């Protein structure tokens, strides 16, 4: 039986940097808190917890003073930095550079002379005001950080169906969460271009991370080469869901697992070739554990 791990799978640059900063700080013997799961992978979070990393939420952070908090790759809204200043919290900022640039672009657009309309009641805003629209997952950490650049006024759409409900009499400035599907983003752009009022302006900004987007064709080719695909990923990973669905599209014999304990060995009956791959939040060591579990069972 052939068992191959996809060389293109594993942590992206932003996640790698965040984990490295956490490990370095913990190695110095410092108490370190992380605002939210450092990565959407439970087993990697457990590994770092055993090293001493304490995961907190925003409410818990508001109760802390004179401590050190790591901001993960997803980024945070301005309110988080203000809270840290007020509570004398040292910030280790591991925001991904790609996300950081996107935050800055959205903030500049928001602060431009023509302010965007309020998300709560777009139809009541004066004609001519602009909508800042973000294609992303509502409630996702990165998206919350992006919306925070607009004081909560940006409109978040999750799909083409959401895009159809935009006010096309207004100027629209469209951005995307960095890990969304490039193909779906382009479908949304095409639809808006076809429906925007002749008197309104539409501009789209391709802010999807290429190190993530380029994984789509690579993982698709990888999935076609094997009889069975094990996609190793935390179920909270937005990027993982996109890549898993692509594997499933080209190879229906694809299974999403979080670790070796979830492998159903009945899947392997009559199988000659197994491919193991994962998301940008999947550590290589976890894919290796899945490979070893199969080899030891064979």
Coordinates of C-alpha atoms in Angstrom, one line a residue:
X1 CA 0.0 0.0 0.0
X2 CA 1.3 3.5 -0.9
X3 CA 0.8 6.2 1.7
X4 CA 1.8 9.7 0.5
X5 CA 1.7 13.0 2.4
X6 CA 1.1 16.1 0.3
X7 CA 4.2 18.3 0.4
X8 CA 2.1 21.4 -0.2
X9 CA -0.1 20.9 2.9
X10 CA 0.7 22.3 6.3
X11 CA 1.0 25.6 8.1
X12 CA 1.0 28.7 6.1
X13 CA 3.6 31.5 6.8
X14 CA 1.3 33.4 9.1
X15 CA 0.5 30.4 11.3
X16 CA 4.1 29.3 11.4
X17 CA 5.2 32.7 12.6
X18 CA 2.6 32.9 15.3
X19 CA 3.5 29.4 16.7
X20 CA 7.2 30.2 16.6
X21 CA 6.6 33.4 18.6
X22 CA 4.6 31.5 21.1
X23 CA 7.2 28.8 21.5
X24 CA 10.0 31.3 21.8
X25 CA 8.2 33.3 24.5
X26 CA 7.3 30.2 26.5
X27 CA 10.8 28.9 26.2
X28 CA 11.9 32.0 28.1
X29 CA 9.7 30.9 31.0
X30 CA 7.2 33.7 30.6
X31 CA 3.5 33.4 31.3
X32 CA 1.8 33.8 27.9
X33 CA -1.8 34.2 27.0
X34 CA -3.2 33.8 23.5
X35 CA -6.4 35.6 22.4
X36 CA -8.4 32.8 20.8
X37 CA -7.1 29.5 19.5
X38 CA -3.7 30.2 18.0
X39 CA -4.7 27.9 15.1
X40 CA -7.9 26.1 14.2
X41 CA -6.5 22.7 15.1
X42 CA -7.3 21.2 18.5
X43 CA -4.3 18.9 18.7
X44 CA -1.8 21.7 18.0
X45 CA -3.5 23.9 20.5
X46 CA -3.3 21.0 23.1
X47 CA 0.5 20.7 22.4
X48 CA 1.1 24.4 23.1
X49 CA -1.2 24.3 26.1
X50 CA 1.0 21.6 27.6
X51 CA 4.0 24.0 27.0
X52 CA 2.1 26.6 29.1
X53 CA 0.1 28.7 26.6
X54 CA -3.2 29.8 28.0
X55 CA -6.0 30.5 25.6
X56 CA -8.4 33.3 26.5
X57 CA -11.4 35.1 25.0
X58 CA -12.0 38.9 24.8
X59 CA -14.1 38.9 28.0
X60 CA -11.3 37.2 29.9
X61 CA -8.7 39.6 28.4
X62 CA -10.7 42.5 29.8
X63 CA -10.1 41.2 33.3
X64 CA -6.3 40.9 32.9
X65 CA -3.7 43.5 33.7
X66 CA 0.1 43.6 33.4
X67 CA 0.4 40.4 31.4
X68 CA 1.6 39.4 28.0
X69 CA -1.0 38.4 25.3
X70 CA -0.2 37.0 21.8
X71 CA -2.5 38.1 19.0
X72 CA -2.7 35.2 16.5
X73 CA -2.3 35.4 12.7
X74 CA -6.0 36.2 12.1
X75 CA -5.6 39.8 13.4
X76 CA -7.7 41.9 15.8
X77 CA -9.9 45.1 15.6
X78 CA -8.6 48.4 17.0
X79 CA -10.6 48.0 20.1
X80 CA -8.4 45.1 21.2
X81 CA -5.3 47.2 21.1
X82 CA -7.0 50.0 23.0
X83 CA -8.0 47.5 25.7
X84 CA -4.4 46.3 25.9
X85 CA -3.2 49.9 26.4
X86 CA -5.8 50.6 29.1
X87 CA -4.9 47.4 31.0
X88 CA -1.1 47.7 30.6
X89 CA -1.0 44.4 28.6
X90 CA 2.1 43.7 26.5
X91 CA 1.1 42.6 23.0
X92 CA 3.0 40.1 20.9
X93 CA 1.5 40.8 17.6
X94 CA 1.6 37.8 15.3
X95 CA -1.0 39.2 12.8
X96 CA -0.2 37.8 9.4
X97 CA 1.4 40.4 7.1
X98 CA -1.2 39.7 4.4
X99 CA -4.1 40.3 6.9
X100 CA -2.4 43.4 8.3
X101 CA -2.1 44.9 4.8
X102 CA -5.8 44.2 4.2
X103 CA -6.8 45.8 7.5
X104 CA -4.9 49.0 6.5
X105 CA -6.5 49.1 3.1
X106 CA -10.0 48.8 4.5
X107 CA -9.2 51.4 7.1
X108 CA -8.0 53.9 4.5
X109 CA -11.1 53.3 2.5
X110 CA -13.3 53.8 5.5
X111 CA -11.5 57.1 6.4
X112 CA -11.7 58.4 2.9
X113 CA -13.8 61.6 2.5
X114 CA -16.9 59.7 1.3
X115 CA -17.7 57.6 4.4
X116 CA -19.4 54.2 3.9
X117 CA -23.0 53.7 4.8
X118 CA -24.1 52.0 8.0
X119 CA -24.6 48.3 7.7
X120 CA -27.7 48.2 9.8
X121 CA -29.9 50.3 7.5
X122 CA -28.3 50.7 4.0
X123 CA -31.5 51.8 2.3
X124 CA -31.8 54.8 4.7
X125 CA -28.4 56.3 3.9
X126 CA -28.2 59.3 1.6
X127 CA -27.7 58.5 -2.1
X128 CA -24.1 58.4 -3.1
X129 CA -22.6 57.0 0.1
X130 CA -20.4 53.9 -0.3
X131 CA -20.7 50.3 1.1
X132 CA -17.6 48.6 2.2
X133 CA -18.3 44.9 1.6
X134 CA -16.3 42.0 2.9
X135 CA -16.7 38.5 1.4
X136 CA -16.0 36.3 4.4
X137 CA -17.3 34.1 7.1
X138 CA -19.5 36.0 9.6
X139 CA -18.0 35.8 13.1
X140 CA -14.6 34.5 11.9
X141 CA -11.7 36.1 13.8
X142 CA -10.1 37.6 10.7
X143 CA -13.4 39.1 9.5
X144 CA -14.1 40.6 12.9
X145 CA -10.8 42.3 12.7
X146 CA -11.6 43.6 9.3
X147 CA -15.0 44.9 10.2
X148 CA -13.4 46.6 13.2
X149 CA -11.5 48.8 10.9
X150 CA -14.8 50.4 9.9
X151 CA -16.2 50.8 13.4
X152 CA -18.6 47.9 12.6
X153 CA -20.2 49.4 9.5
X154 CA -18.8 47.1 6.8
X155 CA -21.3 44.6 5.3
X156 CA -20.2 40.9 5.4
X157 CA -21.4 38.6 2.7
X158 CA -20.8 34.8 2.8
X159 CA -22.0 33.9 -0.6
X160 CA -23.3 35.0 -4.0
X161 CA -26.9 34.9 -2.6
X162 CA -25.9 37.4 0.1
X163 CA -24.4 39.6 -2.6
X164 CA -27.7 39.7 -4.4
X165 CA -29.2 41.6 -1.5
X166 CA -26.7 44.5 -1.6
X167 CA -28.0 48.0 -2.5
X168 CA -26.8 48.5 -6.1
X169 CA -27.6 52.2 -6.1
X170 CA -24.6 52.8 -3.8
X171 CA -20.9 52.8 -4.5
X172 CA -19.5 49.4 -3.5
X173 CA -16.0 48.6 -2.5
X174 CA -15.5 44.8 -2.3
X175 CA -12.8 43.0 -0.3
X176 CA -12.3 39.4 0.7
X177 CA -11.2 37.5 3.7
X178 CA -7.7 36.2 2.8
X179 CA -8.6 32.5 2.8
X180 CA -11.8 32.5 0.8
X181 CA -12.3 30.8 -2.6
X182 CA -10.9 32.8 -5.5
X183 CA -13.4 31.3 -7.9
X184 CA -16.4 32.3 -5.7
X185 CA -14.9 35.8 -5.2
X186 CA -14.8 36.2 -9.0
X187 CA -18.4 35.0 -9.4
X188 CA -19.5 37.7 -6.9
X189 CA -17.5 40.3 -8.8
X190 CA -19.1 39.3 -12.1
X191 CA -22.6 39.5 -10.5
X192 CA -22.0 43.0 -9.0
X193 CA -20.6 44.3 -12.2
X194 CA -23.7 43.2 -14.1
X195 CA -26.1 44.7 -11.5
X196 CA -24.4 47.9 -10.2
X197 CA -26.3 51.1 -11.1
X198 CA -24.8 53.1 -14.0
X199 CA -24.5 56.0 -11.5
X200 CA -22.6 54.1 -8.9
X201 CA -19.0 53.1 -8.6
X202 CA -17.8 49.5 -8.1
X203 CA -14.3 48.6 -7.2
X204 CA -13.1 45.1 -6.1
X205 CA -9.8 44.3 -4.4
X206 CA -8.3 40.9 -4.7
X207 CA -7.1 40.4 -1.2
X208 CA -7.0 36.6 -1.2
X209 CA -3.7 35.2 0.0
X210 CA -2.0 33.4 -2.9
X211 CA -0.1 31.0 -0.7
X212 CA -3.6 29.7 0.3
X213 CA -5.3 30.2 -3.1
X214 CA -2.5 28.4 -4.9
X215 CA -3.1 25.3 -2.8
X216 CA -6.4 24.7 -4.5
X217 CA -5.1 23.5 -7.9
X218 CA -2.2 21.7 -6.2
X219 CA -4.4 19.8 -3.7
X220 CA -6.8 19.0 -6.5
X221 CA -4.1 17.3 -8.5
X222 CA -2.9 15.5 -5.4
X223 CA -6.4 14.1 -4.7
X224 CA -6.7 12.7 -8.2
X225 CA -3.6 10.6 -7.8
X226 CA -4.9 8.4 -5.0
X227 CA -7.7 5.9 -4.4
X228 CA -8.4 7.4 -0.9
X229 CA -7.8 10.8 0.5
X230 CA -7.6 11.5 4.3
X231 CA -8.0 15.3 4.7
X232 CA -6.6 16.1 8.2
X233 CA -8.0 19.3 9.6
X234 CA -9.7 20.9 12.5
X235 CA -13.4 21.3 11.9
X236 CA -13.4 25.0 12.8
X237 CA -10.9 25.8 10.0
X238 CA -12.5 28.0 7.3
X239 CA -9.7 27.4 4.9
X240 CA -9.8 23.7 5.6
X241 CA -13.4 23.4 4.7
X242 CA -12.7 25.0 1.3
X243 CA -9.7 22.7 0.5
X244 CA -11.6 19.6 1.8
X245 CA -14.5 20.3 -0.5
X246 CA -12.2 20.6 -3.4
X247 CA -10.7 17.2 -2.6
X248 CA -14.1 15.7 -2.3
X249 CA -15.1 17.2 -5.7
X250 CA -12.3 15.5 -7.6
X251 CA -12.2 12.4 -5.4
X252 CA -15.5 11.3 -3.7
X253 CA -13.5 8.8 -1.6
X254 CA -12.3 11.7 0.6
X255 CA -12.7 11.7 4.4
X256 CA -12.2 14.6 6.8
X257 CA -10.5 13.6 10.1
X258 CA -9.0 15.6 12.9
X259 CA -6.4 13.0 13.8
X260 CA -5.4 9.3 13.6
X261 CA -8.0 8.3 16.1
X262 CA -10.7 9.1 13.6
X263 CA -9.4 6.8 10.9
X264 CA -11.9 4.1 10.1
X265 CA -9.7 1.3 8.8
X266 CA -12.6 -0.3 6.9
X267 CA -12.1 2.6 4.5
X268 CA -8.7 1.1 3.5
X269 CA -10.1 -2.3 2.3
X270 CA -9.2 -2.8 -1.3
X271 CA -7.2 0.5 -1.4
X272 CA -3.8 0.6 -3.0
X273 CA -3.0 4.3 -2.7
X274 CA -3.7 6.7 0.1
X275 CA -3.1 10.4 0.0
X276 CA -2.9 12.5 3.2
X277 CA -3.3 16.2 3.0
X278 CA -4.5 19.1 5.1
X279 CA -5.2 22.8 5.6
X280 CA -3.0 25.8 6.4
X281 CA -3.8 25.1 10.0
X282 CA -2.7 21.4 9.9
X283 CA 0.7 20.6 11.4
X284 CA 2.9 18.3 9.4
X285 CA 3.5 16.2 12.6
X286 CA -0.2 15.4 12.7
X287 CA -0.3 14.2 9.1
X288 CA 2.7 12.1 9.9
X289 CA 0.9 10.5 12.8
X290 CA -2.0 9.6 10.5
X291 CA 0.5 8.0 8.0
X292 CA 2.2 6.1 10.8
X293 CA -1.1 4.8 12.2
X294 CA -1.9 3.3 8.8
X295 CA 1.6 1.8 8.3
X296 CA 1.5 0.2 11.7
X297 CA -1.9 -1.2 11.1
X298 CA -1.1 -2.6 7.7

